[in-house]
Coordinates of C-alpha atoms in Angstrom, one line a residue:
Chain A
M515 CA 88.3 76.8 128.5
S516 CA 88.3 80.6 128.7
R517 CA 89.1 82.5 125.6
I518 CA 90.4 85.5 127.7
V519 CA 94.1 85.8 128.2
N520 CA 95.5 88.6 130.3
V521 CA 98.8 89.6 128.7
A522 CA 101.6 91.9 130.0
A523 CA 104.4 93.5 128.0
A524 CA 107.3 93.9 130.4
Q525 CA 109.5 96.5 128.8
L526 CA 113.1 96.8 129.9
G527 CA 115.1 100.0 130.1
P528 CA 118.8 99.8 129.1
I529 CA 121.1 97.0 130.3
Q530 CA 124.6 98.2 130.4
R531 CA 127.6 96.1 129.5
E532 CA 128.7 95.7 133.2
D533 CA 125.2 94.6 134.5
S534 CA 125.4 91.0 135.6
R535 CA 122.7 88.5 134.7
A536 CA 121.8 88.4 138.5
I537 CA 121.0 92.1 138.4
V538 CA 118.9 91.7 135.2
V539 CA 117.1 88.7 136.5
K540 CA 116.1 90.7 139.6
R541 CA 114.6 93.3 137.3
L542 CA 112.7 90.6 135.3
I543 CA 111.3 89.1 138.5
D544 CA 110.2 92.6 139.7
L545 CA 108.4 93.1 136.4
L546 CA 106.9 89.7 136.6
R547 CA 105.5 90.5 140.0
Q548 CA 104.1 93.8 138.8
A549 CA 102.4 92.0 135.9
H550 CA 101.0 89.3 138.2
S551 CA 99.6 91.9 140.5
R552 CA 97.7 93.3 137.5
N553 CA 96.3 89.8 136.9
A554 CA 98.6 88.9 133.9
E555 CA 99.0 85.2 133.1
L556 CA 101.4 85.7 130.3
V557 CA 104.4 88.2 130.6
V558 CA 106.4 89.0 127.5
F559 CA 110.0 90.2 127.9
P560 CA 112.2 91.7 125.2
E561 CA 114.7 90.3 122.7
L562 CA 118.1 89.5 124.3
A563 CA 116.6 90.3 127.6
L564 CA 119.5 89.1 129.8
T565 CA 122.3 91.2 128.5
T566 CA 123.1 94.4 126.7
F567 CA 122.6 94.4 122.9
F568 CA 126.2 93.1 122.3
P569 CA 126.0 93.0 118.4
R570 CA 126.9 96.7 118.7
W571 CA 130.5 95.7 119.2
F572 CA 132.6 93.6 116.9
V573 CA 135.2 91.0 118.1
D574 CA 137.5 89.3 115.7
D575 CA 137.3 86.0 117.5
I576 CA 133.6 85.2 118.0
T577 CA 134.4 82.9 120.9
Q578 CA 135.3 86.1 122.8
A579 CA 131.6 86.8 122.8
D580 CA 130.6 83.4 124.2
H581 CA 129.8 84.9 127.5
W582 CA 126.9 86.8 126.1
Y583 CA 125.2 83.5 125.1
E584 CA 123.2 80.9 127.1
T585 CA 124.1 77.3 126.7
N586 CA 121.3 76.1 129.0
M587 CA 117.8 77.4 129.7
P588 CA 116.9 77.7 132.5
S589 CA 120.5 78.6 133.4
V590 CA 121.7 79.0 136.9
A591 CA 121.2 82.8 136.6
T592 CA 117.7 82.5 135.2
Q593 CA 116.5 79.7 137.5
P594 CA 115.1 82.3 140.0
L595 CA 112.9 83.8 137.3
F596 CA 111.5 80.3 136.3
D597 CA 110.9 79.5 140.0
E598 CA 109.1 82.7 140.8
A599 CA 106.9 82.5 137.6
K600 CA 105.9 78.9 138.5
R601 CA 105.2 79.9 142.0
L602 CA 103.0 82.8 140.8
G603 CA 101.4 80.6 138.1
V604 CA 102.5 83.1 135.4
G605 CA 103.8 82.1 132.0
F606 CA 106.4 84.1 130.2
C607 CA 108.3 84.7 126.9
L608 CA 112.0 85.4 127.1
G609 CA 114.6 86.4 124.5
Y610 CA 118.2 85.5 124.8
A611 CA 121.3 84.6 122.8
E612 CA 121.6 80.8 122.4
L613 CA 124.8 78.8 121.9
T614 CA 124.0 75.3 121.0
A615 CA 126.1 72.2 121.9
D616 CA 127.3 72.1 118.3
S617 CA 128.4 75.7 118.4
Q618 CA 125.5 77.3 116.5
R619 CA 124.4 80.7 117.6
F620 CA 120.8 81.8 117.5
N621 CA 118.7 84.8 118.5
T622 CA 116.2 82.9 120.5
Q623 CA 112.9 83.3 122.4
I624 CA 111.1 80.7 124.5
L625 CA 107.6 80.4 125.7
V626 CA 107.1 79.1 129.2
E627 CA 103.7 77.9 130.4
R628 CA 102.2 78.7 133.8
N629 CA 103.3 75.4 135.1
G630 CA 106.9 76.3 134.4
S631 CA 107.4 74.0 131.3
V632 CA 109.1 75.4 128.2
V633 CA 106.4 74.8 125.6
A634 CA 108.1 76.4 122.6
K635 CA 111.3 77.8 121.3
Y636 CA 111.6 80.2 118.4
R637 CA 114.8 81.2 116.7
K638 CA 115.0 84.4 114.7
V639 CA 114.5 84.1 110.9
H640 CA 115.2 87.6 109.6
I641 CA 118.6 88.8 110.8
P642 CA 119.2 92.4 110.0
G643 CA 122.5 94.4 110.0
H644 CA 125.8 93.2 108.7
E645 CA 128.2 90.3 108.7
H646 CA 131.6 92.1 108.8
H647 CA 133.2 94.8 110.9
E648 CA 132.2 98.3 109.6
P649 CA 134.5 100.5 111.5
D650 CA 133.1 103.7 110.1
R651 CA 129.8 103.2 111.9
P652 CA 129.2 105.0 115.2
F653 CA 128.1 101.6 116.5
Q654 CA 127.9 98.2 114.9
H655 CA 124.8 96.2 114.2
A656 CA 126.6 92.9 113.5
E657 CA 123.7 90.6 114.1
R658 CA 124.6 88.7 110.9
Y659 CA 127.9 87.9 112.4
Y660 CA 126.6 86.8 115.8
F661 CA 123.5 84.9 114.8
T662 CA 122.6 82.2 112.2
P663 CA 119.3 82.8 110.5
S664 CA 117.0 80.0 111.6
N665 CA 115.6 77.7 109.0
E666 CA 112.9 76.4 111.3
G667 CA 110.5 79.1 110.3
F668 CA 107.5 80.4 112.2
G669 CA 105.5 77.9 114.3
V670 CA 102.3 78.3 116.2
W671 CA 101.8 76.5 119.5
K672 CA 98.7 75.7 121.5
A673 CA 99.2 77.4 124.8
F674 CA 97.4 79.7 127.2
G675 CA 94.1 78.6 125.8
G676 CA 94.9 79.8 122.3
R677 CA 97.3 79.6 119.4
I678 CA 100.6 81.5 120.1
G679 CA 103.3 82.5 117.7
M680 CA 106.6 84.2 118.2
M681 CA 108.8 86.6 116.2
I682 CA 111.8 88.7 117.1
C683 CA 112.6 92.3 116.3
N684 CA 113.3 92.7 112.6
D685 CA 110.9 89.8 111.8
R686 CA 108.1 92.2 112.6
R687 CA 108.9 94.3 109.5
W688 CA 108.2 91.5 107.1
P689 CA 104.6 90.7 106.2
E690 CA 105.5 87.2 105.4
T691 CA 106.2 86.6 109.1
Y692 CA 102.7 87.3 110.2
R693 CA 101.2 85.5 107.2
V694 CA 103.0 82.3 107.8
M695 CA 101.6 82.3 111.4
G696 CA 98.3 83.6 110.2
L697 CA 98.0 80.5 108.0
Q698 CA 98.4 78.4 111.1
G699 CA 95.5 80.3 112.8
V700 CA 97.7 82.3 115.2
E701 CA 95.8 84.4 117.8
I702 CA 98.7 86.1 119.7
I703 CA 102.1 86.9 118.3
L704 CA 104.8 87.6 120.9
C705 CA 107.7 89.8 119.8
G706 CA 110.7 91.2 121.6
Y707 CA 112.9 93.9 120.1
N708 CA 116.0 96.1 120.4
T709 CA 115.7 98.9 117.8
P710 CA 118.2 101.7 117.8
L711 CA 116.7 105.0 117.0
H712 CA 119.6 105.8 114.6
Y713 CA 119.5 103.7 111.5
V714 CA 123.0 104.1 110.2
P715 CA 122.5 103.1 106.5
D716 CA 119.7 105.7 106.1
P717 CA 119.3 108.3 108.8
S718 CA 116.2 109.7 107.1
Q719 CA 114.4 106.8 108.8
D720 CA 115.4 107.8 112.3
P721 CA 112.5 110.1 113.1
L722 CA 110.1 107.5 111.8
Q723 CA 111.2 104.6 114.0
G724 CA 108.2 104.8 116.3
F725 CA 105.8 105.2 113.3
H726 CA 107.3 102.2 111.5
N727 CA 107.2 100.1 114.6
A728 CA 103.5 100.7 115.1
L729 CA 102.7 100.5 111.4
V730 CA 104.2 97.0 110.8
M731 CA 102.7 95.5 114.0
Q732 CA 99.3 97.0 113.6
S733 CA 99.0 96.0 110.0
G734 CA 100.3 92.5 110.7
A735 CA 97.7 92.2 113.4
Y736 CA 94.8 93.4 111.3
Q737 CA 95.7 91.5 108.2
N738 CA 95.9 88.2 110.0
G739 CA 93.2 88.8 112.7
T740 CA 95.7 88.3 115.6
F741 CA 96.8 90.1 118.7
V742 CA 100.5 91.2 118.6
V743 CA 102.5 92.0 121.7
G744 CA 105.7 94.0 120.9
V745 CA 108.1 94.5 123.7
A746 CA 111.2 96.7 123.7
K747 CA 114.5 97.0 125.4
G748 CA 114.6 100.8 125.1
G749 CA 116.4 103.8 126.4
L750 CA 120.1 104.8 126.3
E751 CA 122.2 101.7 126.4
E752 CA 126.0 102.1 126.1
G753 CA 125.5 105.4 124.3
V754 CA 123.0 104.1 121.8
D755 CA 119.4 105.3 122.1
G756 CA 116.8 102.6 121.6
L757 CA 113.1 102.7 120.7
A758 CA 110.7 102.0 123.6
D759 CA 107.0 102.1 122.5
S760 CA 106.2 98.6 123.7
S761 CA 102.6 97.9 122.5
I762 CA 99.7 95.4 122.8
I763 CA 97.7 95.4 119.6
A764 CA 94.3 94.0 118.9
P765 CA 93.2 91.9 115.9
S766 CA 91.5 95.1 114.6
G767 CA 94.9 96.7 114.5
E768 CA 94.0 99.0 117.3
L769 CA 96.5 99.9 120.0
L770 CA 95.2 98.5 123.3
A771 CA 98.2 99.6 125.5
K772 CA 101.6 101.3 125.0
T773 CA 104.4 102.2 127.3
T774 CA 105.0 105.8 128.1
T775 CA 108.6 105.6 129.3
S776 CA 112.0 104.2 128.0
D777 CA 112.5 102.3 131.3
D778 CA 111.4 99.1 133.0
E779 CA 107.6 99.3 132.6
V780 CA 104.7 97.0 132.6
I781 CA 101.6 97.4 130.4
T782 CA 98.7 94.9 130.3
A783 CA 95.7 94.1 128.3
T784 CA 92.8 91.7 128.5
C785 CA 92.8 89.8 125.2
D786 CA 89.6 88.0 124.1
L787 CA 90.9 85.6 121.5
D788 CA 87.4 85.3 120.0
W789 CA 87.9 88.9 118.7
C790 CA 90.3 87.3 116.1
N791 CA 87.3 85.6 114.5
N792 CA 85.8 88.9 113.6
Y793 CA 88.5 89.2 111.0
K794 CA 89.5 85.6 110.3
N795 CA 85.9 84.6 109.5
T796 CA 84.9 87.7 107.4
L797 CA 87.1 90.1 105.4
F798 CA 90.2 87.8 106.0
D799 CA 88.6 84.5 105.5
F800 CA 91.7 83.2 103.8
D801 CA 90.2 80.0 102.3
R802 CA 87.5 82.1 100.6
Y803 CA 89.5 85.1 99.5
R804 CA 93.2 84.5 99.2
R805 CA 94.7 83.9 95.7
P806 CA 98.0 81.9 96.2
E807 CA 97.9 81.0 92.5
V808 CA 99.2 84.5 91.7
Y809 CA 101.6 84.8 94.7
G810 CA 104.3 82.6 93.2
R811 CA 107.1 85.2 93.3
I812 CA 106.9 85.4 97.1
T813 CA 108.4 82.0 97.5
Q814 CA 110.0 81.5 94.0
Q815 CA 112.4 84.5 94.3
R816 CA 114.4 86.1 97.1
G817 CA 115.3 89.5 95.6
S818 CA 113.6 91.7 93.1
I819 CA 113.7 90.8 89.5
L820 CA 113.5 93.8 87.1
D821 CA 112.5 93.1 83.6
Chain B
M418 CA 115.1 110.9 82.4
S419 CA 113.7 112.7 85.4
R420 CA 112.9 110.6 88.4
I421 CA 110.2 113.1 89.6
V422 CA 106.6 112.2 88.8
N423 CA 103.9 114.6 89.7
V424 CA 100.9 112.5 90.6
A425 CA 97.3 113.4 91.2
A426 CA 94.6 111.4 93.0
A427 CA 91.2 112.5 91.4
Q428 CA 88.6 111.4 93.9
L429 CA 85.0 111.2 92.9
G430 CA 82.0 111.9 95.0
P431 CA 79.0 109.6 94.5
I432 CA 77.7 108.6 91.1
Q433 CA 74.0 107.9 91.2
R434 CA 72.3 105.2 89.3
E435 CA 70.7 107.6 86.8
D436 CA 73.9 109.5 86.0
S437 CA 74.9 108.9 82.5
R438 CA 78.4 108.2 81.4
A439 CA 78.4 111.5 79.5
I440 CA 77.9 113.3 82.8
V441 CA 80.5 111.3 84.6
V442 CA 83.1 111.8 81.9
K443 CA 82.5 115.5 82.1
R444 CA 83.4 115.3 85.8
L445 CA 86.5 113.2 85.1
I446 CA 87.6 115.8 82.5
D447 CA 87.1 118.6 84.9
L448 CA 89.2 116.8 87.5
L449 CA 91.8 116.0 84.9
R450 CA 92.1 119.7 84.1
Q451 CA 92.4 120.7 87.7
A452 CA 95.1 118.1 88.1
H453 CA 96.9 119.4 85.0
S454 CA 96.7 123.0 86.3
R455 CA 98.6 121.8 89.3
N456 CA 101.3 120.2 87.1
A457 CA 100.2 116.6 87.4
E458 CA 101.4 114.3 84.7
L459 CA 99.6 111.2 86.0
V460 CA 96.0 111.4 87.3
V461 CA 94.5 108.4 89.1
F462 CA 90.7 107.9 89.0
P463 CA 88.8 105.4 91.3
E464 CA 87.6 101.9 90.7
L465 CA 84.5 101.6 88.6
A466 CA 84.8 105.3 87.9
L467 CA 82.2 105.4 85.1
T468 CA 79.1 104.2 86.9
T469 CA 77.6 103.8 90.3
F470 CA 78.9 100.8 92.3
F471 CA 76.3 98.4 90.8
P472 CA 77.3 95.3 92.7
R473 CA 75.1 96.7 95.5
W474 CA 72.1 95.3 93.6
F475 CA 71.5 91.8 92.5
V476 CA 69.9 90.8 89.2
D477 CA 68.9 87.2 88.5
D478 CA 69.9 87.3 84.9
I479 CA 73.4 88.8 84.8
T480 CA 73.0 90.0 81.2
Q481 CA 70.5 92.6 82.7
A482 CA 73.7 94.2 84.1
D483 CA 75.5 94.3 80.8
H484 CA 74.9 98.0 80.5
W485 CA 77.2 98.7 83.5
Y486 CA 80.2 97.1 81.6
E487 CA 82.4 98.5 78.9
T488 CA 83.1 96.3 75.8
N489 CA 85.6 98.7 74.3
M490 CA 88.1 101.2 75.8
P491 CA 88.2 103.9 74.8
S492 CA 84.4 103.8 74.3
V493 CA 82.4 106.4 72.6
A494 CA 81.5 107.9 76.0
T495 CA 85.1 107.9 77.3
Q496 CA 86.8 109.1 74.0
P497 CA 86.5 112.8 75.1
L498 CA 88.5 112.0 78.3
F499 CA 91.3 110.3 76.2
D500 CA 91.3 113.2 73.8
E501 CA 91.6 115.8 76.5
A502 CA 94.3 113.9 78.4
K503 CA 96.3 113.5 75.2
R504 CA 95.8 117.2 74.4
L505 CA 97.1 118.2 77.8
G506 CA 99.9 115.6 77.8
V507 CA 98.6 114.0 81.0
G508 CA 98.5 110.3 81.6
F509 CA 95.8 108.6 83.7
C510 CA 94.6 105.5 85.4
L511 CA 90.9 104.6 85.1
G512 CA 88.8 101.8 86.6
Y513 CA 85.8 100.3 84.9
A514 CA 83.8 97.1 84.6
E515 CA 85.0 95.1 81.6
L516 CA 82.9 92.7 79.5
T517 CA 85.1 90.8 77.1
A518 CA 84.2 89.4 73.7
D519 CA 84.0 85.9 75.2
S520 CA 81.6 87.2 77.9
Q521 CA 84.1 87.3 80.8
R522 CA 83.5 90.0 83.4
F523 CA 86.4 91.7 85.1
N524 CA 86.9 94.6 87.5
T525 CA 89.5 96.4 85.5
Q526 CA 91.9 99.4 85.6
I527 CA 94.0 100.7 82.7
L528 CA 97.0 102.9 82.6
V529 CA 97.2 105.5 79.8
E530 CA 100.5 107.2 79.0
R531 CA 100.8 110.9 78.2
N532 CA 100.7 110.2 74.5
G533 CA 97.3 108.6 74.8
S534 CA 98.4 105.0 74.4
V535 CA 97.0 102.3 76.8
V536 CA 100.2 100.9 78.3
A537 CA 98.8 98.5 80.8
K538 CA 95.6 96.7 81.9
Y539 CA 95.1 95.2 85.3
R540 CA 92.2 93.0 86.3
K541 CA 91.2 92.7 90.0
V542 CA 92.7 89.6 91.7
H543 CA 91.0 89.7 95.2
I544 CA 87.2 89.9 94.8
P545 CA 85.5 90.6 98.1
G546 CA 81.9 90.2 99.0
H547 CA 79.6 87.3 98.0
E548 CA 78.4 85.2 95.0
H549 CA 74.7 84.8 95.7
H550 CA 71.8 87.1 96.6
E551 CA 71.7 87.8 100.3
P552 CA 68.4 89.4 100.7
D553 CA 68.7 90.2 104.4
R554 CA 71.6 92.6 103.8
P555 CA 70.7 96.3 103.8
F556 CA 72.7 96.4 100.5
Q557 CA 74.5 93.8 98.4
H558 CA 78.2 93.5 97.8
A559 CA 77.9 90.9 95.1
E560 CA 81.3 91.5 93.4
R561 CA 81.8 87.8 93.3
Y562 CA 78.7 87.4 91.2
Y563 CA 79.6 90.3 88.8
F564 CA 83.4 89.7 88.4
T565 CA 85.7 86.9 87.7
P566 CA 88.9 87.0 89.8
S567 CA 91.8 87.5 87.4
N568 CA 94.5 84.9 87.2
E569 CA 96.9 87.3 85.5
G570 CA 98.3 88.5 88.8
F571 CA 100.1 91.8 89.5
G572 CA 102.3 93.2 86.8
V573 CA 104.7 96.1 86.9
W574 CA 105.1 98.3 83.8
K575 CA 107.8 100.8 82.8
A576 CA 106.0 104.1 82.3
F577 CA 106.2 107.7 83.5
G578 CA 109.9 107.2 84.0
G579 CA 109.4 104.6 86.7
R580 CA 107.9 101.2 87.4
I581 CA 104.2 101.3 87.9
G582 CA 101.9 98.7 89.4
M583 CA 98.2 98.6 89.9
M584 CA 95.7 97.1 92.3
I585 CA 92.0 97.6 92.9
C586 CA 90.1 98.2 96.2
N587 CA 90.2 95.0 98.2
D588 CA 93.6 94.0 96.8
R589 CA 95.0 96.7 99.0
R590 CA 94.2 94.8 102.2
W591 CA 96.4 91.8 101.2
P592 CA 100.2 92.2 101.8
E593 CA 100.8 89.6 99.0
T594 CA 99.5 92.2 96.6
Y595 CA 102.3 94.7 97.4
R596 CA 104.9 92.1 97.8
V597 CA 104.4 90.5 94.3
M598 CA 104.8 94.0 92.8
G599 CA 107.7 94.8 95.2
L600 CA 109.5 91.7 93.9
Q601 CA 109.3 93.4 90.5
G602 CA 110.7 96.6 91.8
V603 CA 107.5 98.6 91.8
E604 CA 107.9 102.4 92.5
I605 CA 104.3 103.6 92.4
I606 CA 101.2 101.5 93.0
L607 CA 97.9 103.0 91.7
C608 CA 94.7 101.9 93.4
G609 CA 91.1 102.9 92.9
Y610 CA 88.5 101.8 95.5
N611 CA 84.8 101.9 96.5
T612 CA 84.6 101.1 100.2
P613 CA 81.2 101.2 102.0
L614 CA 81.6 102.5 105.5
H615 CA 79.2 99.8 106.7
Y616 CA 80.7 96.4 106.6
V617 CA 77.7 94.1 106.8
P618 CA 79.3 90.9 108.0
D619 CA 81.0 92.6 111.0
P620 CA 79.8 96.1 111.8
S621 CA 82.5 96.4 114.6
Q622 CA 84.8 97.3 111.7
D623 CA 82.7 100.2 110.6
P624 CA 84.3 103.0 112.7
L625 CA 87.7 101.6 111.7
Q626 CA 87.3 101.9 107.9
G627 CA 89.5 105.0 107.6
F628 CA 92.1 103.6 109.9
H629 CA 92.3 100.3 108.1
N630 CA 92.4 102.0 104.7
A631 CA 95.5 104.0 105.8
L632 CA 97.1 101.1 107.7
V633 CA 97.2 98.8 104.8
M634 CA 98.3 101.3 102.2
Q635 CA 101.0 102.9 104.4
S636 CA 102.4 99.5 105.5
G637 CA 102.4 98.2 101.9
A638 CA 104.2 101.3 100.8
Y639 CA 106.9 101.1 103.6
Q640 CA 107.5 97.4 103.4
N641 CA 108.1 97.5 99.7
G642 CA 109.7 101.0 99.4
T643 CA 107.0 102.3 97.0
F644 CA 104.6 105.2 96.5
V645 CA 101.0 104.2 96.8
V646 CA 98.1 106.3 95.4
G647 CA 94.7 105.3 96.7
V648 CA 91.7 107.0 95.2
A649 CA 88.1 106.7 96.4
K650 CA 84.7 107.0 95.0
G651 CA 83.3 108.2 98.3
G652 CA 80.2 110.0 99.7
L653 CA 76.5 109.0 99.8
E654 CA 75.8 106.9 96.7
E655 CA 72.3 105.4 96.3
G656 CA 71.9 105.5 100.1
V657 CA 75.2 103.8 100.9
D658 CA 77.9 105.9 102.5
G659 CA 81.4 105.3 101.0
L660 CA 84.8 106.0 102.5
A661 CA 86.7 108.9 100.9
D662 CA 90.2 109.4 102.4
S663 CA 92.0 109.3 99.0
S664 CA 95.7 109.4 99.8
I665 CA 99.2 109.7 98.3
I666 CA 101.7 107.7 100.4
A667 CA 105.5 107.9 100.3
P668 CA 107.9 104.9 100.4
S669 CA 108.5 105.8 104.0
G670 CA 104.8 105.1 104.6
E671 CA 104.1 108.7 105.4
L672 CA 101.0 110.4 104.1
L673 CA 101.9 113.1 101.6
A674 CA 98.4 114.2 100.7
K675 CA 94.9 113.3 101.7
T676 CA 91.5 114.5 100.6
T677 CA 89.3 116.4 103.0
T678 CA 85.9 116.0 101.4
S679 CA 83.8 113.1 100.2
D680 CA 83.2 114.8 96.9
D681 CA 85.1 115.4 93.6
E682 CA 88.5 116.5 94.8
V683 CA 92.0 116.6 93.5
I684 CA 95.1 116.1 95.6
T685 CA 98.6 116.1 94.2
A686 CA 102.2 115.1 95.3
T687 CA 105.6 115.4 93.8
C688 CA 107.0 111.9 93.9
D689 CA 110.8 111.4 93.7
L690 CA 111.1 107.8 92.7
D691 CA 114.7 107.7 94.0
W692 CA 113.1 107.9 97.5
C693 CA 112.1 104.3 97.0
N694 CA 115.8 103.3 97.1
N695 CA 116.2 104.5 100.7
Y696 CA 114.2 101.4 101.6
K697 CA 114.8 99.0 98.7
N698 CA 118.6 99.3 99.2
T699 CA 118.8 99.2 103.0
L700 CA 116.3 97.7 105.5
F701 CA 114.3 96.1 102.7
D702 CA 117.1 94.9 100.5
F703 CA 115.1 91.8 99.6
D704 CA 118.0 89.8 98.1
R705 CA 120.0 90.2 101.3
Y706 CA 117.3 89.9 103.9
R707 CA 114.2 87.9 102.7
R708 CA 113.9 84.3 103.7
P709 CA 111.6 82.6 101.1
E710 CA 112.8 79.2 102.2
V711 CA 110.5 79.5 105.3
Y712 CA 107.6 81.3 103.5
G713 CA 106.3 78.1 101.8
R714 CA 102.8 78.2 103.4
I715 CA 102.1 81.5 101.6
T716 CA 101.9 79.8 98.2
Q717 CA 101.3 76.2 99.3
Q718 CA 98.0 76.8 101.1
R719 CA 95.0 79.0 100.6
G720 CA 93.2 78.8 103.9
S721 CA 94.5 78.4 107.4
I722 CA 95.6 74.9 108.5
L723 CA 95.1 74.2 112.2
D724 CA 97.1 71.4 113.7

């Protein structure tokens, strides 16, 4: 089996509130075709790729937001994407809001193999933002109202000839995210994100958004010897400017490809999964060099404890 | 109490095998004075700052290496450094090889307050390299022969008006290092290192040494909202070229100062410890956002487990 995977990051520009799923799915199919024409076999779409980033608005009755969520996947609206991907023999990773039969709400990403089968589902673990309406904000980031943090953790799945993991947006800022997957031998981590350029609680971070995005994904890649594919929904969406900077990162931490626009854009990279072993078998040979006996605080405590 | 700490990184150029401790301590005192003249109150010296990096040679009988280790600190040779630091009212952090009364060997760093008292001792946790003689290498990296990995872990000490942690060289490549200190509220992490530019097990990493050094320290700083001071012994030492690139890094992950030579050189930065709170109290509010319930593998397993 080949250890080369041709990967595409399919960045989306903004999706406005009034844009129907049909319109969005057309854009996704167009990006899929572009990626396929560049030989990609795995196409990664952003977080919440089917709608605008609706946690920027608060609604008192959460069922009023139900229309932003998917109750089935594939849905009627996304079936054409699944069909076209299968026809082209291209796999993909897609983020969307999930409403389960028992009324749980997750920020979800699925991995679809080249034969059209859904091989993995990941639900976001690290939910940023706030639980309650904060009317003084210029825009809400009420993800903690709209989504339950998943307790299923970070899995790694055999697919595309390698070991694939997933994370979503804020997950990428936490080194534990990469490490839990690294300890399962992950070789490519797929990550969609929506990142407003303005961080309301501390605007001093605003000019650093691009730097921080690269820093966490590049270090997570290097420290675990894995590729990372980070894919934005960027640009000016309902008045809120979002980071673009979609990237494909090597196990060396080096940037292999990066978008140059804030709009719909495809970038690709040829990922030789054996490159991971340069790190996993040497400097980051975990079995030889890690020291879990002194890492206890990482799992024994949630917050900081000051003596 | 002021929350401003003026920190210096006192980089060393090479120390050759024949250089006596008296000669080295003179260089350290000279750097200390330069740092004091620039208003520094805390001066950070490299790992194994008193001798050449002796793990590059193997000896069959380890007691033949005893002369590279310190059995007391201060020692006769280092007493002038302690005296001058106390006279100037400058604290410092110093790395050296420690041989204990019960014949244990550690790669050690101490923190000395402005009044001359040793307030903390840290012994290296992550020991890189190899245990046995590998005669085919152009040079040895037999740290695992010369040093026992410490089981004391990563402490954080109240000193210099803040919370200070320490790590040594290879420790800085492991995100667990920063996190264990971050969970104790660390505000400045002090790190000495000796990093050969040539990584024998995988030379593809050689041109990336500077990038990797910055990547791990900048991400560790950002992800834990802490300053990091990384200090090299660099330059051509006994035929082996060492990374310089000593750096002072902000809680934002930004580089505040970096050396430009591979020789003895002082850089300084004014560190406002309250800057840490911009991160610790918002995006990286651990108590609010961390998810230790899904981090179990980090402490439950050492190496990767492939299903």
